[in-house]
C-alpha cells in the first residue's frame, strides 16, 4: 500500500487549489463589479477614474437617458437581440437535436462521412464564413433584413455533435422499439420519446447558442446597415465609436452594457438544473 500524504502536504495542496480558485473567481467577477459600479456614474464620475465606488449615484438618470436617447433606439436593439437570440437559439437547438438523433438512431448510406463533414464544420471559425454568407444573402436579396442574421445562426455543427452524444447516452433503443411496436410513427416516436429524454441536451445547446448569438458582433456588422435592425452588440459598438468626440456617450454605453448582461444571467439561472444535468451526461452509468 502506498503511504498516505502527510497532513502538511495535504494542507498545502488544498491551499494552493483554493487560492487558484479564488483568483479565478476574482478575475471573472472583476469586470462585472466594475460594470455595476461604473453604471452608477455620470460622465464626470467615469472620466475621473473613480469608478469603483457608489459616490454620486446616478443609475436612475442613466437608465432614463438610455431610454430616451434616439427615440428609445436602445430598447429596439434590445428587442432585436431577444429576437435573434431567442428564436435563433430555439430553432437551432431543435435542428441540432433532430440531426443528432438521426445520426445516432438511424443507419443510412454515407452516415459517418456526412458526420465527419459536420465535425469538420466545428473547426471552421464563424468569422471566416461571414463574407461568404454575405455574398449568398446578397444574391437571394435578404441583406439588411432580419433573415440575414437569423438564418445563418440556425446551423451549429458543434450542437449536432453534442446532440448525438446526448442521444446515445440518454435514449435507450428499447424505448424506441417499444414505441414502434405500439404503432407510433418515426416523428411521433422522436417527439414523444426522444425529445423529452434529450431535454437536458436541448437546454445545453440552447444556452450555448443563445450566448453565442447574443454576443454575436461580426455577422450583424457585415449583414446590417439599417440602425433599427441592429442587435445590442452592434448598437453599443456604434455608440462607443462616438465617445471620443462626445464623452456623454460613456454612461450610455456602460449602462447599456450592464442591462445587456441581464438576459444571459436569467437564462443560466432559470435553466441551470437542466444545464447541470447536461454537463454531467455520461459521467455515471
Short mmCIF file of N, CA, C and O in Angstrom, two decimals, residues 58-173:
data_model
loop_
_atom_site.label_atom_id
_atom_site.label_comp_id
_atom_site.label_asym_id
_atom_site.label_seq_id
_atom_site.Cartn_x
_atom_site.Cartn_y
_atom_site.Cartn_z
N UNK A 58 -25.98 57.70 -9.87
CA UNK A 58 -26.71 58.32 -10.97
C UNK A 58 -27.36 57.28 -11.89
O UNK A 58 -27.64 57.56 -13.05
N UNK A 59 -27.59 56.07 -11.36
CA UNK A 59 -28.07 54.98 -12.20
C UNK A 59 -29.45 55.28 -12.78
O UNK A 59 -29.70 55.02 -13.97
N UNK A 60 -30.34 55.83 -11.97
CA UNK A 60 -31.69 56.13 -12.46
C UNK A 60 -31.67 57.09 -13.64
O UNK A 60 -32.37 56.89 -14.64
N UNK A 61 -30.85 58.15 -13.53
CA UNK A 61 -30.77 59.11 -14.62
C UNK A 61 -30.14 58.48 -15.85
O UNK A 61 -30.54 58.78 -16.99
N UNK A 62 -29.15 57.61 -15.65
CA UNK A 62 -28.52 56.95 -16.78
C UNK A 62 -29.51 56.08 -17.54
O UNK A 62 -29.53 56.06 -18.78
N UNK A 63 -30.35 55.34 -16.80
CA UNK A 63 -31.36 54.50 -17.46
C UNK A 63 -32.38 55.36 -18.18
O UNK A 63 -32.83 55.03 -19.29
N UNK A 64 -32.76 56.49 -17.56
CA UNK A 64 -33.70 57.40 -18.20
C UNK A 64 -33.11 57.96 -19.50
O UNK A 64 -33.80 58.02 -20.53
N UNK A 65 -31.85 58.36 -19.47
CA UNK A 65 -31.20 58.86 -20.68
C UNK A 65 -31.10 57.77 -21.74
O UNK A 65 -31.25 58.02 -22.94
N UNK A 66 -30.84 56.55 -21.29
CA UNK A 66 -30.74 55.42 -22.21
C UNK A 66 -32.06 55.18 -22.92
O UNK A 66 -32.09 54.90 -24.13
N UNK A 67 -33.16 55.29 -22.18
CA UNK A 67 -34.47 55.03 -22.75
C UNK A 67 -34.92 56.14 -23.69
O UNK A 67 -35.68 55.89 -24.64
N UNK A 68 -34.47 57.35 -23.45
CA UNK A 68 -34.94 58.48 -24.25
C UNK A 68 -34.05 58.80 -25.44
O UNK A 68 -34.50 59.41 -26.42
N UNK A 69 -32.79 58.39 -25.40
CA UNK A 69 -31.87 58.78 -26.47
C UNK A 69 -32.27 58.13 -27.81
O UNK A 69 -32.54 56.94 -27.87
N UNK A 70 -32.28 58.94 -28.84
CA UNK A 70 -32.58 58.43 -30.18
C UNK A 70 -33.97 57.85 -30.31
O UNK A 70 -34.18 56.93 -31.10
N UNK A 71 -34.93 58.38 -29.53
CA UNK A 71 -36.28 57.85 -29.61
C UNK A 71 -36.42 56.45 -29.04
O UNK A 71 -37.31 55.68 -29.45
N UNK A 72 -35.56 56.11 -28.09
CA UNK A 72 -35.63 54.79 -27.46
C UNK A 72 -35.05 53.68 -28.31
O UNK A 72 -35.45 52.52 -28.20
N UNK A 73 -34.05 54.04 -29.14
CA UNK A 73 -33.48 53.04 -30.06
C UNK A 73 -32.77 51.92 -29.30
O UNK A 73 -32.69 50.79 -29.80
N UNK A 74 -32.28 52.20 -28.09
CA UNK A 74 -31.59 51.15 -27.35
C UNK A 74 -32.52 49.96 -27.09
O UNK A 74 -32.11 48.80 -27.26
N UNK A 75 -33.75 50.21 -26.66
CA UNK A 75 -34.65 49.11 -26.37
C UNK A 75 -35.18 48.44 -27.64
O UNK A 75 -35.63 47.30 -27.60
N UNK A 76 -35.11 49.14 -28.75
CA UNK A 76 -35.36 48.47 -30.02
C UNK A 76 -34.25 47.47 -30.31
O UNK A 76 -34.49 46.34 -30.75
N UNK A 77 -32.99 47.89 -30.07
CA UNK A 77 -31.87 46.96 -30.21
C UNK A 77 -32.02 45.79 -29.25
O UNK A 77 -31.69 44.65 -29.60
N UNK A 78 -32.50 46.08 -28.06
CA UNK A 78 -32.71 45.03 -27.05
C UNK A 78 -33.71 44.00 -27.58
O UNK A 78 -33.50 42.78 -27.48
N UNK A 79 -34.81 44.48 -28.13
CA UNK A 79 -35.80 43.58 -28.70
C UNK A 79 -35.25 42.79 -29.88
O UNK A 79 -35.56 41.60 -30.03
N UNK A 80 -34.42 43.44 -30.70
CA UNK A 80 -33.80 42.73 -31.82
C UNK A 80 -32.91 41.60 -31.32
O UNK A 80 -32.92 40.49 -31.87
N UNK A 81 -32.13 41.87 -30.29
CA UNK A 81 -31.24 40.83 -29.73
C UNK A 81 -32.05 39.68 -29.16
O UNK A 81 -31.68 38.51 -29.33
N UNK A 82 -33.15 40.00 -28.47
CA UNK A 82 -34.00 38.93 -27.94
C UNK A 82 -34.60 38.11 -29.08
O UNK A 82 -34.72 36.87 -28.96
N UNK A 83 -34.96 38.77 -30.17
CA UNK A 83 -35.49 38.04 -31.32
C UNK A 83 -34.43 37.15 -31.94
O UNK A 83 -34.66 35.94 -32.15
N UNK A 84 -33.26 37.73 -32.24
CA UNK A 84 -32.19 36.94 -32.86
C UNK A 84 -31.77 35.77 -31.97
O UNK A 84 -31.65 34.63 -32.42
N UNK A 85 -31.53 36.07 -30.69
CA UNK A 85 -31.00 35.05 -29.79
C UNK A 85 -32.07 34.05 -29.37
O UNK A 85 -31.81 32.84 -29.32
N UNK A 86 -33.27 34.55 -29.03
CA UNK A 86 -34.33 33.65 -28.56
C UNK A 86 -34.83 32.72 -29.65
O UNK A 86 -34.78 31.49 -29.52
N UNK A 87 -35.32 33.31 -30.75
CA UNK A 87 -35.85 32.49 -31.85
C UNK A 87 -34.74 31.66 -32.48
O UNK A 87 -34.91 30.47 -32.75
N UNK A 88 -33.59 32.30 -32.72
CA UNK A 88 -32.49 31.58 -33.35
C UNK A 88 -32.01 30.40 -32.52
O UNK A 88 -31.76 29.31 -33.04
N UNK A 89 -31.89 30.59 -31.20
CA UNK A 89 -31.39 29.51 -30.33
C UNK A 89 -32.39 28.37 -30.23
O UNK A 89 -32.01 27.20 -30.24
N UNK A 90 -33.69 28.67 -30.15
CA UNK A 90 -34.70 27.62 -30.06
C UNK A 90 -34.73 26.79 -31.34
O UNK A 90 -34.69 25.55 -31.30
N UNK A 91 -34.78 27.47 -32.49
CA UNK A 91 -34.84 26.73 -33.76
C UNK A 91 -33.55 25.96 -34.01
O UNK A 91 -33.58 24.81 -34.47
N UNK A 92 -32.41 26.57 -33.70
CA UNK A 92 -31.13 25.89 -33.88
C UNK A 92 -31.05 24.65 -32.98
O UNK A 92 -30.58 23.59 -33.43
N UNK A 93 -31.51 24.76 -31.75
CA UNK A 93 -31.47 23.62 -30.83
C UNK A 93 -32.36 22.49 -31.33
O UNK A 93 -31.99 21.31 -31.26
N UNK A 94 -33.53 22.82 -31.87
CA UNK A 94 -34.42 21.79 -32.42
C UNK A 94 -33.76 21.09 -33.61
O UNK A 94 -33.80 19.85 -33.72
N UNK A 95 -33.14 21.87 -34.49
CA UNK A 95 -32.47 21.27 -35.65
C UNK A 95 -31.32 20.38 -35.21
O UNK A 95 -31.14 19.27 -35.71
N UNK A 96 -30.54 20.86 -34.25
CA UNK A 96 -29.39 20.08 -33.77
C UNK A 96 -29.83 18.79 -33.10
O UNK A 96 -29.24 17.72 -33.34
N UNK A 97 -30.87 18.87 -32.27
CA UNK A 97 -31.35 17.67 -31.57
C UNK A 97 -31.90 16.66 -32.57
O UNK A 97 -31.62 15.45 -32.48
N UNK A 98 -32.67 17.13 -33.55
CA UNK A 98 -33.20 16.22 -34.56
C UNK A 98 -32.08 15.58 -35.38
O UNK A 98 -32.11 14.38 -35.66
N UNK A 99 -31.08 16.38 -35.76
CA UNK A 99 -29.97 15.85 -36.55
C UNK A 99 -29.13 14.87 -35.73
O UNK A 99 -28.75 13.80 -36.22
N UNK A 100 -28.84 15.21 -34.49
CA UNK A 100 -28.08 14.31 -33.63
C UNK A 100 -28.81 13.01 -33.39
O UNK A 100 -28.21 11.92 -33.38
N UNK A 101 -30.12 13.09 -33.18
CA UNK A 101 -30.95 11.89 -33.01
C UNK A 101 -30.89 11.01 -34.25
O UNK A 101 -30.75 9.78 -34.16
N UNK A 102 -30.99 11.63 -35.43
CA UNK A 102 -30.94 10.86 -36.67
C UNK A 102 -29.58 10.20 -36.88
O UNK A 102 -29.49 9.03 -37.27
N UNK A 103 -28.50 10.93 -36.59
CA UNK A 103 -27.16 10.35 -36.74
C UNK A 103 -26.95 9.18 -35.79
O UNK A 103 -26.24 8.23 -36.11
N UNK A 104 -27.58 9.24 -34.62
CA UNK A 104 -27.37 8.18 -33.63
C UNK A 104 -28.26 6.97 -33.86
O UNK A 104 -27.79 5.83 -33.75
N UNK A 105 -29.53 7.19 -34.19
CA UNK A 105 -30.50 6.10 -34.18
C UNK A 105 -30.78 5.48 -35.54
O UNK A 105 -31.37 4.41 -35.61
N UNK A 106 -30.39 6.12 -36.62
CA UNK A 106 -30.69 5.60 -37.95
C UNK A 106 -29.41 5.22 -38.69
O UNK A 106 -28.34 5.80 -38.46
N UNK A 107 -29.55 4.24 -39.58
CA UNK A 107 -28.45 3.84 -40.44
C UNK A 107 -28.80 4.24 -41.87
O UNK A 107 -29.88 3.90 -42.37
N UNK A 108 -27.92 4.97 -42.51
CA UNK A 108 -28.14 5.36 -43.90
C UNK A 108 -26.80 5.47 -44.60
O UNK A 108 -25.75 5.58 -43.96
N UNK A 109 -26.82 5.48 -45.89
CA UNK A 109 -25.61 5.46 -46.69
C UNK A 109 -24.82 6.76 -46.48
O UNK A 109 -25.37 7.84 -46.55
N UNK A 110 -23.53 6.60 -46.26
CA UNK A 110 -22.65 7.75 -46.08
C UNK A 110 -22.82 8.46 -44.75
O UNK A 110 -22.39 9.62 -44.60
N UNK A 111 -23.39 7.78 -43.77
CA UNK A 111 -23.70 8.41 -42.48
C UNK A 111 -22.44 8.95 -41.80
O UNK A 111 -22.38 10.13 -41.40
N UNK A 112 -21.42 8.10 -41.67
CA UNK A 112 -20.22 8.53 -40.94
C UNK A 112 -19.43 9.58 -41.72
O UNK A 112 -18.81 10.47 -41.12
N UNK A 113 -19.44 9.50 -43.04
CA UNK A 113 -18.76 10.52 -43.84
C UNK A 113 -19.45 11.88 -43.68
O UNK A 113 -18.80 12.92 -43.58
N UNK A 114 -20.78 11.83 -43.69
CA UNK A 114 -21.53 13.07 -43.51
C UNK A 114 -21.29 13.65 -42.12
O UNK A 114 -21.13 14.87 -41.95
N UNK A 115 -21.24 12.78 -41.12
CA UNK A 115 -20.97 13.25 -39.77
C UNK A 115 -19.56 13.80 -39.67
O UNK A 115 -19.30 14.74 -38.91
N UNK A 116 -18.62 13.21 -40.42
CA UNK A 116 -17.26 13.75 -40.47
C UNK A 116 -17.24 15.17 -41.01
O UNK A 116 -16.48 16.02 -40.54
N UNK A 117 -18.11 15.47 -42.00
CA UNK A 117 -18.21 16.84 -42.51
C UNK A 117 -18.76 17.78 -41.44
O UNK A 117 -18.34 18.95 -41.35
N UNK A 118 -19.70 17.27 -40.63
CA UNK A 118 -20.22 18.08 -39.53
C UNK A 118 -19.10 18.42 -38.55
O UNK A 118 -18.97 19.56 -38.10
N UNK A 119 -18.28 17.41 -38.21
CA UNK A 119 -17.17 17.66 -37.30
C UNK A 119 -16.16 18.62 -37.91
O UNK A 119 -15.56 19.44 -37.21
N UNK A 120 -15.98 18.53 -39.22
CA UNK A 120 -15.08 19.47 -39.90
C UNK A 120 -15.60 20.89 -39.78
O UNK A 120 -14.82 21.84 -39.65
N UNK A 121 -16.93 21.04 -39.79
CA UNK A 121 -17.52 22.36 -39.64
C UNK A 121 -17.25 22.97 -38.28
O UNK A 121 -17.25 24.21 -38.14
N UNK A 122 -17.02 22.14 -37.26
CA UNK A 122 -16.69 22.65 -35.93
C UNK A 122 -15.37 23.41 -35.96
O UNK A 122 -15.17 24.38 -35.21
N UNK A 123 -14.46 23.00 -36.84
CA UNK A 123 -13.13 23.59 -36.88
C UNK A 123 -13.09 24.91 -37.63
O UNK A 123 -12.10 25.63 -37.57
N UNK A 124 -14.15 25.24 -38.36
CA UNK A 124 -14.17 26.47 -39.16
C UNK A 124 -14.70 27.62 -38.31
O UNK A 124 -15.83 27.55 -37.80
N UNK A 125 -13.92 28.68 -38.09
CA UNK A 125 -14.42 29.81 -37.29
C UNK A 125 -15.56 30.53 -38.00
O UNK A 125 -15.56 30.67 -39.23
N UNK A 126 -16.52 30.99 -37.22
CA UNK A 126 -17.70 31.64 -37.81
C UNK A 126 -17.33 32.93 -38.53
O UNK A 126 -17.99 33.31 -39.50
N UNK A 127 -16.29 33.62 -38.06
CA UNK A 127 -15.90 34.87 -38.73
C UNK A 127 -15.42 34.61 -40.15
O UNK A 127 -15.57 35.47 -41.02
N UNK A 128 -14.84 33.42 -40.40
CA UNK A 128 -14.37 33.10 -41.74
C UNK A 128 -15.53 32.88 -42.71
O UNK A 128 -15.35 32.98 -43.93
N UNK A 129 -16.71 32.59 -42.17
CA UNK A 129 -17.88 32.33 -43.01
C UNK A 129 -18.73 33.57 -43.24
O UNK A 129 -19.67 33.53 -44.04
N UNK A 130 -18.43 34.66 -42.56
CA UNK A 130 -19.29 35.84 -42.63
C UNK A 130 -19.35 36.41 -44.05
O UNK A 130 -20.44 36.73 -44.54
N UNK A 131 -18.21 36.56 -44.69
CA UNK A 131 -18.21 37.12 -46.04
C UNK A 131 -18.89 36.22 -47.05
O UNK A 131 -19.73 36.70 -47.84
N UNK A 132 -18.61 34.89 -47.09
CA UNK A 132 -19.37 34.04 -48.00
C UNK A 132 -20.88 34.08 -47.74
O UNK A 132 -21.68 34.07 -48.69
N UNK A 133 -21.28 34.12 -46.47
CA UNK A 133 -22.70 34.19 -46.17
C UNK A 133 -23.30 35.52 -46.64
O UNK A 133 -24.44 35.58 -47.08
N UNK A 134 -22.50 36.59 -46.55
CA UNK A 134 -22.99 37.89 -47.06
C UNK A 134 -23.23 37.82 -48.56
O UNK A 134 -24.24 38.33 -49.06
N UNK A 135 -22.31 37.20 -49.30
CA UNK A 135 -22.46 37.09 -50.75
C UNK A 135 -23.70 36.25 -51.11
O UNK A 135 -24.44 36.59 -52.04
N UNK A 136 -23.93 35.17 -50.35
CA UNK A 136 -25.12 34.36 -50.59
C UNK A 136 -26.39 35.14 -50.26
O UNK A 136 -27.37 35.11 -51.02
N UNK A 137 -26.37 35.85 -49.12
CA UNK A 137 -27.53 36.64 -48.74
C UNK A 137 -27.80 37.75 -49.74
O UNK A 137 -28.96 38.08 -50.03
N UNK A 138 -26.74 38.33 -50.28
CA UNK A 138 -26.90 39.39 -51.28
C UNK A 138 -27.53 38.84 -52.55
O UNK A 138 -28.37 39.50 -53.17
N UNK A 139 -27.15 37.61 -52.92
CA UNK A 139 -27.70 37.03 -54.14
C UNK A 139 -29.18 36.74 -54.02
O UNK A 139 -29.94 36.90 -54.99
N UNK A 140 -29.64 36.30 -52.85
CA UNK A 140 -31.06 35.98 -52.70
C UNK A 140 -31.86 37.17 -52.16
O UNK A 140 -33.06 37.06 -51.94
N UNK A 141 -31.18 38.30 -51.92
CA UNK A 141 -31.87 39.54 -51.60
C UNK A 141 -32.36 39.68 -50.18
O UNK A 141 -33.39 40.33 -49.94
N UNK A 142 -31.64 39.13 -49.20
CA UNK A 142 -32.09 39.28 -47.82
C UNK A 142 -31.10 40.09 -46.97
O UNK A 142 -31.24 40.14 -45.75
N UNK A 143 -30.09 40.71 -47.62
CA UNK A 143 -29.16 41.55 -46.87
C UNK A 143 -29.93 42.72 -46.26
O UNK A 143 -30.85 43.27 -46.86
N UNK A 144 -29.51 43.10 -45.04
CA UNK A 144 -30.14 44.20 -44.31
C UNK A 144 -31.60 43.90 -43.96
O UNK A 144 -32.46 44.77 -44.00
N UNK A 145 -31.85 42.62 -43.62
CA UNK A 145 -33.15 42.20 -43.11
C UNK A 145 -32.91 41.32 -41.88
O UNK A 145 -31.78 40.88 -41.62
N UNK A 146 -33.97 41.04 -41.15
CA UNK A 146 -33.85 40.14 -40.00
C UNK A 146 -33.36 38.76 -40.43
O UNK A 146 -32.61 38.10 -39.71
N UNK A 147 -33.80 38.31 -41.62
CA UNK A 147 -33.43 36.98 -42.08
C UNK A 147 -31.94 36.82 -42.28
O UNK A 147 -31.40 35.72 -42.13
N UNK A 148 -31.24 37.90 -42.62
CA UNK A 148 -29.80 37.79 -42.89
C UNK A 148 -29.01 37.43 -41.63
O UNK A 148 -27.89 36.92 -41.73
N UNK A 149 -29.57 37.70 -40.46
CA UNK A 149 -28.93 37.32 -39.21
C UNK A 149 -29.53 36.03 -38.65
O UNK A 149 -28.81 35.18 -38.10
N UNK A 150 -30.83 35.83 -38.83
CA UNK A 150 -31.49 34.67 -38.25
C UNK A 150 -31.12 33.37 -38.95
O UNK A 150 -30.83 32.36 -38.30
N UNK A 151 -31.11 33.37 -40.27
CA UNK A 151 -30.89 32.12 -41.00
C UNK A 151 -29.51 31.52 -40.73
O UNK A 151 -29.39 30.32 -40.44
N UNK A 152 -28.41 32.30 -40.78
CA UNK A 152 -27.09 31.69 -40.54
C UNK A 152 -26.93 31.08 -39.14
O UNK A 152 -26.17 30.12 -38.99
N UNK A 153 -27.61 31.62 -38.14
CA UNK A 153 -27.42 31.10 -36.77
C UNK A 153 -28.21 29.83 -36.51
O UNK A 153 -28.12 29.26 -35.42
N UNK A 154 -28.98 29.35 -37.50
CA UNK A 154 -29.72 28.12 -37.32
C UNK A 154 -28.84 26.89 -37.48
O UNK A 154 -29.27 25.77 -37.20
N UNK A 155 -27.61 27.08 -37.94
CA UNK A 155 -26.69 25.97 -38.17
C UNK A 155 -25.59 26.02 -37.12
O UNK A 155 -24.92 27.04 -36.95
N UNK A 156 -25.41 24.91 -36.42
CA UNK A 156 -24.38 24.81 -35.38
C UNK A 156 -23.80 23.40 -35.38
O UNK A 156 -24.37 22.49 -34.77
N UNK A 157 -22.69 23.17 -36.07
CA UNK A 157 -22.11 21.81 -36.14
C UNK A 157 -21.80 21.23 -34.77
O UNK A 157 -22.01 20.03 -34.54
N UNK A 158 -21.28 22.05 -33.86
CA UNK A 158 -20.97 21.53 -32.53
C UNK A 158 -22.24 21.08 -31.83
O UNK A 158 -22.23 20.09 -31.08
N UNK A 159 -23.35 21.79 -32.05
CA UNK A 159 -24.61 21.39 -31.45
C UNK A 159 -25.07 20.03 -31.96
O UNK A 159 -25.64 19.22 -31.21
N UNK A 160 -24.85 19.75 -33.26
CA UNK A 160 -25.22 18.45 -33.82
C UNK A 160 -24.38 17.35 -33.17
O UNK A 160 -24.89 16.28 -32.80
N UNK A 161 -23.08 17.60 -33.04
CA UNK A 161 -22.20 16.62 -32.39
C UNK A 161 -22.65 16.38 -30.94
O UNK A 161 -22.74 15.23 -30.48
N UNK A 162 -22.93 17.46 -30.22
CA UNK A 162 -23.35 17.32 -28.83
C UNK A 162 -24.67 16.57 -28.72
O UNK A 162 -24.86 15.74 -27.83
N UNK A 163 -25.59 16.83 -29.66
CA UNK A 163 -26.89 16.16 -29.63
C UNK A 163 -26.74 14.67 -29.89
O UNK A 163 -27.47 13.86 -29.30
N UNK A 164 -25.81 14.29 -30.76
CA UNK A 164 -25.60 12.85 -31.00
C UNK A 164 -25.08 12.17 -29.73
O UNK A 164 -25.48 11.05 -29.41
N UNK A 165 -24.19 12.85 -29.02
CA UNK A 165 -23.68 12.30 -27.76
C UNK A 165 -24.81 12.14 -26.75
O UNK A 165 -24.92 11.10 -26.07
N UNK A 166 -25.67 13.14 -26.65
CA UNK A 166 -26.80 13.06 -25.72
C UNK A 166 -27.76 11.95 -26.12
O UNK A 166 -28.28 11.22 -25.26
N UNK A 167 -28.01 11.81 -27.42
CA UNK A 167 -28.92 10.78 -27.88
C UNK A 167 -28.40 9.39 -27.53
O UNK A 167 -29.15 8.52 -27.08
N UNK A 168 -27.11 9.18 -27.72
CA UNK A 168 -26.51 7.88 -27.40
C UNK A 168 -26.55 7.60 -25.91
O UNK A 168 -26.71 6.45 -25.49
N UNK A 169 -26.42 8.63 -25.09
CA UNK A 169 -26.37 8.43 -23.65
C UNK A 169 -27.71 8.44 -22.95
O UNK A 169 -27.85 7.86 -21.87
N UNK A 170 -28.73 9.08 -23.55
CA UNK A 170 -29.99 9.28 -22.86
C UNK A 170 -31.13 8.43 -23.39
O UNK A 170 -32.11 8.19 -22.68
N UNK A 171 -31.08 8.02 -24.66
CA UNK A 171 -32.23 7.34 -25.26
C UNK A 171 -31.90 5.87 -25.51
O UNK A 171 -31.12 5.55 -26.41
N UNK A 172 -32.46 4.97 -24.72
CA UNK A 172 -32.24 3.53 -24.98
C UNK A 172 -33.01 3.09 -26.22
O UNK A 172 -34.15 3.51 -26.44
N UNK A 173 -32.39 2.26 -27.02
CA UNK A 173 -33.05 1.77 -28.23
C UNK A 173 -34.31 0.98 -27.91
O UNK A 173 -35.26 0.95 -28.71
#
